[in-house]
Coordinates of N, CA, C and O and ligand atoms in Angstrom, one line a residue:
M1 N -50.9 8.1 -43.4 CA -49.9 8.5 -44.4 C -49.1 7.2 -44.8 O -48.6 6.5 -43.9
K2 N -49.0 7.0 -46.1 CA -48.1 5.9 -46.6 C -46.7 6.4 -46.8 O -46.6 7.5 -47.4
V3 N -45.7 5.7 -46.4 CA -44.3 6.1 -46.7 C -43.7 4.9 -47.4 O -43.3 3.9 -46.7
H4 N -43.7 4.9 -48.7 CA -43.2 3.7 -49.4 C -41.7 3.6 -49.4 O -41.1 2.5 -49.3
Q5 N -41.0 4.8 -49.5 CA -39.6 4.8 -49.5 C -39.1 6.1 -48.8 O -39.7 7.1 -49.0
V6 N -38.1 6.0 -48.1 CA -37.5 7.1 -47.4 C -36.2 7.5 -48.1 O -35.3 6.7 -48.3
N7 N -36.1 8.7 -48.5 CA -34.9 9.3 -49.1 C -34.2 10.1 -48.1 O -34.8 11.0 -47.4
M8 N -32.9 9.9 -47.9 CA -32.1 10.7 -47.0 C -31.1 11.6 -47.7 O -30.4 11.1 -48.6
R9 N -30.9 12.8 -47.2 CA -29.9 13.7 -47.7 C -29.5 14.7 -46.6 O -30.3 14.9 -45.7
L10 N -28.4 15.3 -46.8 CA -28.0 16.4 -45.9 C -28.9 17.6 -46.1 O -29.3 18.0 -47.2
A11 N -29.4 18.1 -45.0 CA -30.3 19.3 -45.0 C -29.6 20.5 -45.4 O -28.4 20.7 -45.0
V12 N -30.2 21.4 -46.1 CA -29.6 22.7 -46.5 C -30.5 23.8 -46.0 O -31.7 23.5 -45.6
S13 N -30.0 25.0 -46.0 CA -30.7 26.1 -45.3 C -32.2 26.2 -45.8 O -33.1 26.6 -45.0
C14 N -32.5 26.0 -47.1 CA -33.8 26.2 -47.5 C -34.8 25.1 -47.0 O -36.0 25.1 -47.2
D15 N -34.2 24.0 -46.3 CA -35.1 23.0 -45.7 C -35.6 23.4 -44.3 O -36.4 22.8 -43.7
T16 N -35.0 24.5 -43.8 CA -35.3 24.9 -42.4 C -36.8 25.0 -42.1 O -37.3 24.5 -41.1
G17 N -37.5 25.7 -43.0 CA -39.0 25.9 -42.8 C -39.7 24.5 -42.8 O -40.6 24.4 -41.9
S18 N -39.3 23.6 -43.6 CA -40.1 22.3 -43.6 C -39.8 21.5 -42.4 O -40.6 20.7 -41.9
L19 N -38.6 21.6 -41.9 CA -38.2 20.9 -40.6 C -39.0 21.5 -39.5 O -39.6 20.7 -38.6
I20 N -39.1 22.8 -39.4 CA -39.9 23.4 -38.3 C -41.4 23.1 -38.5 O -42.1 22.8 -37.5
E21 N -41.8 23.1 -39.7 CA -43.3 22.8 -40.0 C -43.7 21.4 -39.4 O -44.8 21.2 -38.9
M22 N -42.8 20.4 -39.5 CA -43.1 19.1 -39.1 C -42.8 18.8 -37.6 O -43.1 17.7 -37.1
D23 N -42.1 19.7 -36.9 CA -41.6 19.5 -35.6 C -42.4 20.4 -34.6 O -42.2 21.6 -34.6
S24 N -43.3 19.8 -33.9 CA -44.2 20.7 -33.0 C -43.5 21.4 -32.0 O -43.9 22.5 -31.6
I25 N -42.3 20.9 -31.5 CA -41.5 21.6 -30.5 C -40.9 22.8 -31.2 O -40.9 23.9 -30.6
A26 N -40.4 22.7 -32.4 CA -39.7 23.8 -33.1 C -40.7 24.9 -33.3 O -40.4 26.1 -33.3
Q27 N -42.0 24.6 -33.5 CA -43.0 25.6 -33.8 C -43.2 26.5 -32.6 O -43.6 27.7 -32.7
R28 N -42.9 26.0 -31.4 CA -43.2 26.8 -30.2 C -42.0 27.2 -29.4 O -42.0 28.0 -28.5
D29 N -40.8 26.6 -29.8 CA -39.6 26.8 -29.0 C -38.5 27.4 -29.8 O -37.9 26.6 -30.7
S30 N -38.1 28.6 -29.6 CA -37.0 29.2 -30.4 C -35.7 28.5 -30.2 O -34.9 28.5 -31.2
R31 N -35.5 27.9 -29.1 CA -34.2 27.2 -28.9 C -34.1 26.0 -29.9 O -33.1 25.7 -30.4
R32 N -35.2 25.3 -30.1 CA -35.2 24.2 -31.0 C -35.0 24.7 -32.4 O -34.2 24.1 -33.2
R33 N -35.6 25.8 -32.7 CA -35.4 26.4 -34.1 C -33.9 26.8 -34.3 O -33.3 26.5 -35.3
A34 N -33.3 27.4 -33.2 CA -31.9 27.7 -33.3 C -31.0 26.5 -33.4 O -30.0 26.5 -34.2
F35 N -31.4 25.4 -32.7 CA -30.7 24.2 -32.8 C -30.7 23.6 -34.3 O -29.7 23.2 -34.8
I36 N -31.9 23.6 -34.9 CA -32.0 23.1 -36.2 C -31.2 24.0 -37.2 O -30.4 23.4 -38.0
E37 N -31.3 25.3 -37.0 CA -30.5 26.2 -37.9 C -29.0 25.9 -37.8 O -28.3 25.9 -38.8
S38 N -28.6 25.8 -36.5 CA -27.1 25.6 -36.3 C -26.7 24.2 -36.9 O -25.6 24.1 -37.4
A39 N -27.5 23.2 -36.7 CA -27.2 21.8 -37.2 C -27.1 21.9 -38.7 O -26.2 21.2 -39.3
I40 N -28.0 22.6 -39.4 CA -27.9 22.6 -40.8 C -26.7 23.4 -41.3 O -26.0 23.0 -42.2
A41 N -26.4 24.5 -40.6 CA -25.2 25.3 -41.0 C -23.9 24.5 -40.8 O -23.0 24.7 -41.6
G42 N -23.9 23.6 -39.8 CA -22.7 22.8 -39.5 C -22.7 21.5 -40.3 O -21.9 20.6 -40.0
A43 N -23.6 21.3 -41.3 CA -23.7 20.1 -42.1 C -23.8 18.9 -41.1 O -23.2 17.8 -41.4
Q44 N -24.7 19.0 -40.1 CA -24.9 17.9 -39.1 C -26.3 17.4 -39.1 O -26.7 16.6 -38.3
C45 N -27.2 17.9 -40.1 CA -28.6 17.5 -40.0 C -29.0 16.8 -41.3 O -28.7 17.3 -42.4
W46 N -29.5 15.6 -41.2 CA -30.0 14.8 -42.3 C -31.5 14.8 -42.3 O -32.2 14.6 -41.3
I47 N -32.0 15.1 -43.5 CA -33.5 15.2 -43.7 C -34.0 13.9 -44.4 O -33.4 13.4 -45.3
A48 N -35.2 13.5 -44.0 CA -35.8 12.3 -44.6 C -37.1 12.8 -45.3 O -37.9 13.6 -44.8
T49 N -37.2 12.4 -46.6 CA -38.4 12.8 -47.4 C -39.0 11.5 -47.9 O -38.3 10.5 -48.0
D50 N -40.3 11.6 -48.3 CA -40.9 10.5 -48.9 C -40.6 10.5 -50.4 O -39.9 11.4 -50.9
S51 N -41.1 9.6 -51.2 CA -40.7 9.5 -52.6 C -41.8 10.0 -53.5 O -41.8 9.7 -54.7
D52 N -42.7 10.9 -53.0 CA -43.7 11.5 -53.9 C -43.1 12.4 -54.9 O -41.9 12.9 -54.7
D53 N -43.8 12.8 -55.9 CA -43.3 13.7 -56.9 C -42.9 15.0 -56.3 O -41.9 15.6 -56.7
V54 N -43.7 15.5 -55.3 CA -43.3 16.6 -54.6 C -43.0 16.1 -53.2 O -43.8 15.8 -52.4
P55 N -41.7 15.9 -52.9 CA -41.3 15.1 -51.7 C -41.7 15.9 -50.4 O -41.5 17.1 -50.3
L56 N -42.3 15.1 -49.5 CA -42.7 15.6 -48.2 C -41.7 15.3 -47.2 O -41.2 14.2 -47.1
T57 N -41.3 16.3 -46.3 CA -40.4 16.0 -45.3 C -41.1 15.2 -44.2 O -42.1 15.5 -43.7
V58 N -40.5 14.0 -43.9 CA -41.1 13.1 -42.9 C -40.3 12.9 -41.7 O -40.7 12.3 -40.7
G59 N -39.1 13.5 -41.7 CA -38.3 13.5 -40.4 C -36.9 14.1 -40.6 O -36.5 14.4 -41.7
Y60 N -36.2 14.1 -39.5 CA -34.8 14.5 -39.6 C -34.0 14.0 -38.4 O -34.6 13.6 -37.4
G61 N -32.7 13.9 -38.6 CA -31.8 13.5 -37.5 C -30.5 14.3 -37.5 O -30.1 14.8 -38.6
V62 N -29.9 14.5 -36.3 CA -28.7 15.3 -36.2 C -27.6 14.4 -35.6 O -27.8 13.6 -34.8
L63 N -26.4 14.6 -36.2 CA -25.2 13.8 -35.8 C -24.1 14.8 -35.5 O -23.8 15.6 -36.4
N64 N -23.6 14.9 -34.3 CA -22.5 15.8 -34.0 C -21.6 15.1 -33.0 O -21.6 13.9 -32.8
R65 N -20.7 15.8 -32.4 CA -19.7 15.2 -31.4 C -19.7 16.0 -30.1 O -18.7 16.3 -29.5
T66 N -20.9 16.3 -29.7 CA -21.1 17.2 -28.5 C -21.1 16.3 -27.2 O -21.1 16.8 -26.1
F67 N -21.0 15.0 -27.3 CA -21.0 14.1 -26.1 C -19.6 13.5 -25.9 O -19.2 12.6 -26.6
F68 N -18.8 14.2 -25.0 CA -17.5 13.7 -24.7 C -16.7 13.5 -26.0 O -15.9 12.6 -26.1
A69 N -16.9 14.4 -27.0 CA -16.1 14.3 -28.3 C -16.4 13.0 -29.0 O -15.6 12.6 -29.8
Q70 N -17.5 12.3 -28.7 CA -17.9 11.1 -29.4 C -18.9 11.4 -30.4 O -19.7 12.4 -30.3
N71 N -19.1 10.5 -31.4 CA -20.2 10.6 -32.3 C -21.5 10.5 -31.5 O -21.7 9.5 -30.7
F72 N -22.4 11.4 -31.7 CA -23.6 11.5 -30.9 C -24.8 12.0 -31.7 O -24.7 12.9 -32.5
V73 N -25.9 11.3 -31.5 CA -27.2 11.7 -32.1 C -28.0 12.4 -31.0 O -28.6 11.8 -30.2
P74 N -28.1 13.8 -31.1 CA -28.8 14.5 -30.0 C -30.3 14.5 -30.3 O -31.1 14.7 -29.4
L75 N -30.7 14.3 -31.6 CA -32.1 14.4 -31.9 C -32.5 13.6 -33.1 O -31.8 13.7 -34.2
V76 N -33.6 12.9 -33.0 CA -34.3 12.3 -34.2 C -35.8 12.7 -34.0 O -36.4 12.5 -33.0
V77 N -36.3 13.2 -35.1 CA -37.8 13.6 -35.1 C -38.4 13.0 -36.3 O -37.9 13.2 -37.4
V78 N -39.6 12.4 -36.2 CA -40.4 11.9 -37.3 C -41.7 12.6 -37.3 O -42.3 12.8 -36.2
R79 N -42.2 13.1 -38.4 CA -43.5 13.7 -38.5 C -44.5 12.8 -37.9 O -44.5 11.6 -38.1
D80 N -45.4 13.4 -37.0 CA -46.3 12.5 -36.3 C -47.2 11.6 -37.1 O -47.5 10.5 -36.8
T81 N -47.6 12.1 -38.3 CA -48.4 11.3 -39.2 C -47.7 10.2 -40.0 O -48.3 9.4 -40.7
A82 N -46.3 10.2 -39.8 CA -45.5 9.2 -40.6 C -44.8 8.2 -39.6 O -44.0 7.5 -40.0
R83 N -45.3 8.2 -38.3 CA -44.6 7.3 -37.4 C -45.0 5.9 -37.5 O -46.1 5.6 -38.1
R84 N -44.2 5.0 -37.0 CA -44.4 3.5 -37.1 C -44.4 3.0 -38.5 O -45.1 2.1 -38.9
R85 N -43.6 3.7 -39.4 CA -43.5 3.2 -40.8 C -42.1 3.1 -41.2 O -41.7 3.1 -42.4
G86 N -41.2 3.0 -40.2 CA -39.8 2.8 -40.5 C -38.9 4.0 -40.8 O -37.8 3.9 -41.1
V87 N -39.5 5.2 -40.6 CA -38.7 6.4 -40.9 C -37.6 6.6 -39.9 O -36.5 6.9 -40.2
G88 N -37.9 6.3 -38.6 CA -36.9 6.5 -37.6 C -35.8 5.5 -37.8 O -34.6 5.9 -37.7
I89 N -36.1 4.3 -38.2 CA -35.0 3.3 -38.5 C -34.1 3.8 -39.7 O -32.9 3.8 -39.6
A90 N -34.8 4.4 -40.7 CA -34.1 4.9 -41.9 C -33.1 6.1 -41.5 O -32.0 6.2 -41.9
I91 N -33.6 6.9 -40.6 CA -32.8 8.1 -40.2 C -31.6 7.6 -39.4 O -30.4 8.0 -39.6
L92 N -31.8 6.7 -38.4 CA -30.7 6.2 -37.6 C -29.7 5.5 -38.4 O -28.5 5.6 -38.2
S93 N -30.2 4.7 -39.4 CA -29.3 4.0 -40.3 C -28.4 4.9 -41.1 O -27.2 4.7 -41.2
E94 N -29.0 6.0 -41.6 CA -28.2 7.0 -42.3 C -27.2 7.6 -41.4 O -26.0 7.8 -41.8
L95 N -27.5 7.9 -40.2 CA -26.6 8.6 -39.3 C -25.4 7.6 -38.9 O -24.3 8.0 -38.8
E96 N -25.8 6.3 -38.8 CA -24.7 5.3 -38.6 C -23.8 5.3 -39.8 O -22.5 5.2 -39.6
T97 N -24.3 5.3 -41.0 CA -23.5 5.3 -42.2 C -22.6 6.5 -42.2 O -21.4 6.5 -42.6
Q98 N -23.1 7.7 -41.8 CA -22.3 8.9 -41.9 C -21.3 9.0 -40.8 O -20.3 9.8 -41.0
C99 N -21.5 8.3 -39.7 CA -20.6 8.5 -38.6 C -19.2 7.8 -38.8 O -19.2 6.7 -39.2
R100 N -18.2 8.5 -38.5 CA -16.8 8.0 -38.6 C -16.4 7.6 -37.2 O -16.6 8.3 -36.3
G101 N -15.8 6.4 -37.1 CA -15.4 6.0 -35.8 C -16.1 4.7 -35.4 O -16.9 4.2 -36.2
T102 N -15.7 4.2 -34.2 CA -16.2 2.8 -33.9 C -17.5 2.8 -33.1 O -18.2 1.8 -32.9
K103 N -17.8 4.0 -32.5 CA -19.0 4.0 -31.6 C -19.9 5.2 -31.9 O -19.5 6.3 -32.2
L104 N -21.2 4.9 -31.7 CA -22.2 6.0 -31.9 C -23.1 6.0 -30.6 O -23.6 5.0 -30.2
F105 N -23.1 7.2 -30.0 CA -23.9 7.3 -28.8 C -25.2 8.1 -29.1 O -25.2 8.9 -30.0
T106 N -26.2 7.9 -28.2 CA -27.3 8.8 -28.2 C -27.9 8.7 -26.8 O -27.4 8.0 -26.0
S107 N -29.0 9.5 -26.6 CA -29.6 9.4 -25.3 C -31.1 9.8 -25.4 O -31.5 10.4 -26.4
T108 N -31.8 9.4 -24.4 CA -33.3 9.7 -24.4 C -33.8 9.7 -23.0 O -33.2 9.0 -22.1
N109 N -34.9 10.4 -22.7 CA -35.5 10.3 -21.4 C -36.0 8.9 -21.2 O -36.5 8.2 -22.1
A110 N -36.0 8.4 -19.9 CA -36.6 7.1 -19.6 C -38.0 7.0 -20.0 O -38.6 6.0 -20.4
S111 N -38.7 8.1 -19.9 CA -40.2 8.2 -20.2 C -40.5 8.1 -21.7 O -41.6 7.9 -22.1
N112 N -39.4 8.1 -22.6 CA -39.7 8.2 -24.0 C -39.7 6.7 -24.6 O -38.7 6.3 -25.2
A113 N -40.8 6.1 -24.4 CA -40.9 4.7 -24.9 C -40.7 4.5 -26.4 O -40.0 3.5 -26.8
P114 N -41.2 5.4 -27.2 CA -41.0 5.2 -28.7 C -39.5 5.2 -29.0 O -39.0 4.4 -29.8
M115 N -38.8 6.2 -28.4 CA -37.3 6.3 -28.8 C -36.6 5.1 -28.2 O -35.7 4.5 -28.8
R116 N -36.9 4.7 -27.0 CA -36.2 3.5 -26.4 C -36.5 2.3 -27.3 O -35.6 1.5 -27.6
G117 N -37.7 2.1 -27.7 CA -38.1 1.0 -28.6 C -37.3 1.1 -29.9 O -36.8 0.1 -30.4
L118 N -37.2 2.3 -30.5 CA -36.5 2.4 -31.7 C -35.0 2.1 -31.6 O -34.4 1.4 -32.4
L119 N -34.4 2.5 -30.5 CA -33.0 2.3 -30.3 C -32.7 0.8 -30.1 O -31.7 0.2 -30.6
L120 N -33.5 0.1 -29.3 CA -33.3 -1.3 -29.1 C -33.5 -2.1 -30.4 O -32.8 -3.0 -30.8
R121 N -34.5 -1.7 -31.2 CA -34.8 -2.3 -32.5 C -33.6 -2.1 -33.4 O -33.3 -3.0 -34.2
C122 N -32.9 -1.0 -33.3 CA -31.7 -0.7 -34.2 C -30.4 -1.2 -33.6 O -29.4 -0.9 -34.2
G123 N -30.5 -1.9 -32.5 CA -29.3 -2.6 -32.0 C -28.4 -1.8 -31.1 O -27.3 -2.1 -30.8
F124 N -29.0 -0.6 -30.6 CA -28.2 0.1 -29.5 C -28.4 -0.6 -28.2 O -29.4 -1.3 -28.0
R125 N -27.4 -0.4 -27.3 CA -27.5 -1.0 -26.0 C -27.3 0.1 -25.0 O -26.6 1.1 -25.2
Q126 N -28.0 -0.1 -23.8 CA -27.9 1.0 -22.8 C -26.4 1.1 -22.3 O -25.8 0.1 -22.1
S127 N -26.0 2.3 -22.1 CA -24.6 2.6 -21.7 C -24.5 3.6 -20.7 O -23.7 4.5 -20.8
G128 N -25.4 3.5 -19.7 CA -25.3 4.5 -18.6 C -26.6 5.3 -18.5 O -27.5 5.2 -19.3
R129 N -26.6 6.1 -17.4 CA -27.7 7.0 -17.1 C -27.3 8.2 -16.4 O -26.2 8.2 -15.7
I130 N -28.0 9.3 -16.6 CA -27.7 10.5 -15.9 C -29.0 11.0 -15.2 O -30.0 11.2 -15.9
D131 N -28.9 11.1 -13.9 CA -30.1 11.6 -13.2 C -30.0 13.2 -13.1 O -28.9 13.7 -13.3
N132 N -31.1 13.8 -12.7 CA -31.1 15.2 -12.4 C -31.0 16.2 -13.6 O -30.8 17.4 -13.4
L133 N -31.0 15.7 -14.8 CA -31.1 16.6 -15.9 C -32.6 17.1 -16.0 O -32.8 18.3 -15.8
D134 N -33.5 16.2 -16.3 CA -34.9 16.5 -16.2 C -35.4 16.0 -14.9 O -35.2 14.8 -14.6
D135 N -36.1 16.8 -14.1 CA -36.6 16.3 -12.8 C -37.4 15.1 -13.0 O -38.4 15.1 -13.7
G136 N -37.1 14.0 -12.3 CA -37.9 12.8 -12.2 C -38.0 12.0 -13.5 O -38.8 11.2 -13.7
D137 N -37.1 12.3 -14.4 CA -37.1 11.6 -15.7 C -35.6 11.4 -16.2 O -35.0 12.2 -16.9
T138 N -35.1 10.2 -15.7 CA -33.7 9.9 -16.0 C -33.3 10.0 -17.5 O -34.1 9.5 -18.3
E139 N -32.1 10.5 -17.8 CA -31.6 10.4 -19.1 C -30.9 9.1 -19.3 O -29.9 8.9 -18.6
L140 N -31.3 8.3 -20.3 CA -30.6 7.0 -20.5 C -29.7 7.2 -21.7 O -30.0 7.8 -22.8
I141 N -28.4 6.7 -21.6 CA -27.4 6.8 -22.6 C -27.4 5.5 -23.4 O -27.5 4.4 -22.7
F142 N -27.3 5.5 -24.7 CA -27.3 4.3 -25.5 C -26.1 4.4 -26.4 O -25.6 5.5 -26.8
M143 N -25.6 3.2 -26.8 CA -24.4 3.2 -27.7 C -24.5 2.0 -28.6 O -25.1 1.0 -28.3
K144 N -24.0 2.2 -29.9 CA -23.9 1.1 -30.8 C -22.5 1.1 -31.4 O -22.0 2.2 -31.8
L145 N -22.0 -0.1 -31.5 CA -20.7 -0.2 -32.2 C -20.9 -0.2 -33.7 O -21.9 -0.7 -34.2
A146 N -19.9 0.4 -34.4 CA -20.0 0.4 -35.9 C -19.9 -1.1 -36.4 O -19.4 -1.9 -35.7
T147 N -20.4 -1.3 -37.5 CA -20.5 -2.7 -38.1 C -19.2 -3.4 -38.0 O -19.0 -4.5 -37.6
A148 N -18.1 -2.7 -38.5 CA -16.8 -3.3 -38.5 C -16.3 -3.7 -37.1 O -15.7 -4.8 -36.9
Q149 N -16.6 -2.8 -36.2 CA -16.2 -3.1 -34.8 C -17.0 -4.3 -34.2 O -16.4 -5.2 -33.5
R150 N -18.3 -4.4 -34.6 CA -19.1 -5.6 -34.1 C -18.5 -6.9 -34.7 O -18.4 -7.9 -34.0
A151 N -18.1 -6.8 -36.0 CA -17.6 -8.0 -36.6 C -16.3 -8.4 -35.9 O -16.0 -9.6 -35.7
H152 N -15.4 -7.4 -35.6 CA -14.1 -7.7 -35.0 C -14.4 -8.3 -33.6 O -13.7 -9.3 -33.2
D153 N -15.3 -7.7 -32.8 CA -15.5 -8.2 -31.5 C -16.1 -9.7 -31.5 O -15.8 -10.5 -30.6
A154 N -16.9 -10.0 -32.5 CA -17.5 -11.3 -32.6 C -16.5 -12.4 -33.1 O -16.7 -13.6 -32.9
A155 N -15.4 -11.9 -33.7 CA -14.4 -12.9 -34.3 C -13.6 -13.6 -33.2 O -13.5 -13.1 -32.1
Ligands
COA201 C1 -39.0 8.1 -31.5 C2 -39.4 8.3 -33.0 C3 -38.3 9.1 -33.7 C4 -39.6 7.0 -33.7 O1 -39.8 7.2 -35.1 P1 -40.7 6.2 -36.0 O2 -40.5 6.6 -37.4 O3 -42.1 6.1 -35.5 O4 -40.0 4.8 -35.7 P2 -40.0 3.5 -36.6 O5 -41.3 3.4 -37.4 O6 -38.8 3.4 -37.4 O7 -40.1 2.4 -35.5 C5 -39.1 1.3 -35.5 C6 -39.3 0.5 -34.2 O8 -39.1 1.3 -33.0 C7 -40.1 0.9 -32.0 N1 -41.1 1.9 -31.8 C8 -41.3 3.0 -32.5 N2 -42.3 3.7 -32.0 C9 -42.7 3.0 -30.9 C10 -43.7 3.3 -29.9 N3 -44.6 4.3 -30.0 N4 -43.9 2.4 -28.9 C11 -43.1 1.3 -28.8 N5 -42.1 1.0 -29.8 C12 -41.9 1.9 -30.8 C13 -40.7 -0.4 -32.6 O9 -39.9 -1.5 -32.3 C14 -40.7 -0.1 -34.1 O10 -40.9 -1.2 -34.9 P3 -42.3 -1.7 -35.2 O11 -43.1 -0.6 -35.7 O12 -42.1 -2.8 -36.3 O13 -42.9 -2.3 -34.0 C15 -40.7 9.2 -33.1 O14 -41.7 8.6 -32.3 C16 -40.6 10.6 -32.8 O15 -40.3 11.5 -33.7 N6 -40.9 11.0 -31.5 C17 -40.8 12.4 -31.1 C18 -39.4 13.0 -31.1 C19 -38.6 12.2 -30.1 O16 -39.0 11.9 -28.9 N7 -37.4 11.9 -30.5 C20 -36.4 11.2 -29.6 C21 -35.7 12.1 -28.7 S1 -34.1 12.4 -29.4

């Protein structure tokens, strides 16, 4: 699949079906479906589409404050046929733009090499770890300072 341009917008309830369609976990797990529905209802879910005449959903990301009341990205998902084409970067970049405050946190399992690679590529740095959430697969916490804060720290 070619993805020439990624368009980002806030997801609305009629996007729910297309997000579930491209997310293999949502197709089999009602908790993921409920999470998507709740994020859309709370205006916390951003959808990525390609620029075709009939736009195809290529991914989504969620931004909330469920992590110690900090800006937090609990989930980024890219359609499997659209991966390694910059969609993940586009989603994280949009969530950074949307987030108010100086810090943006996210987390991923240590075993998730694609997400760890994406986070490092986007300038996140590791900011701790939590054992015993998933057996034998440490949860790694990542954080990125907002652009203004990075400029202030560098000055
Ligand atoms: C993680 C995920 C969102 C990455 O999305 P993506 O659109 O493929 O990422 P991008 O194309 O923007 O990749 C940007 C960079 O991230 C890194 N990266 C992405 N996928 C990678 C992989 N499979 N292995 C190693 N590095 C990877 C690379 O540095 C890549 O740059 P490059 O392609 O120029 O080498 C995607 O693999 C996904 O949806 N995974 C399933 C859901 C998931 O695990 N989400 C994270 C938990 S919240």
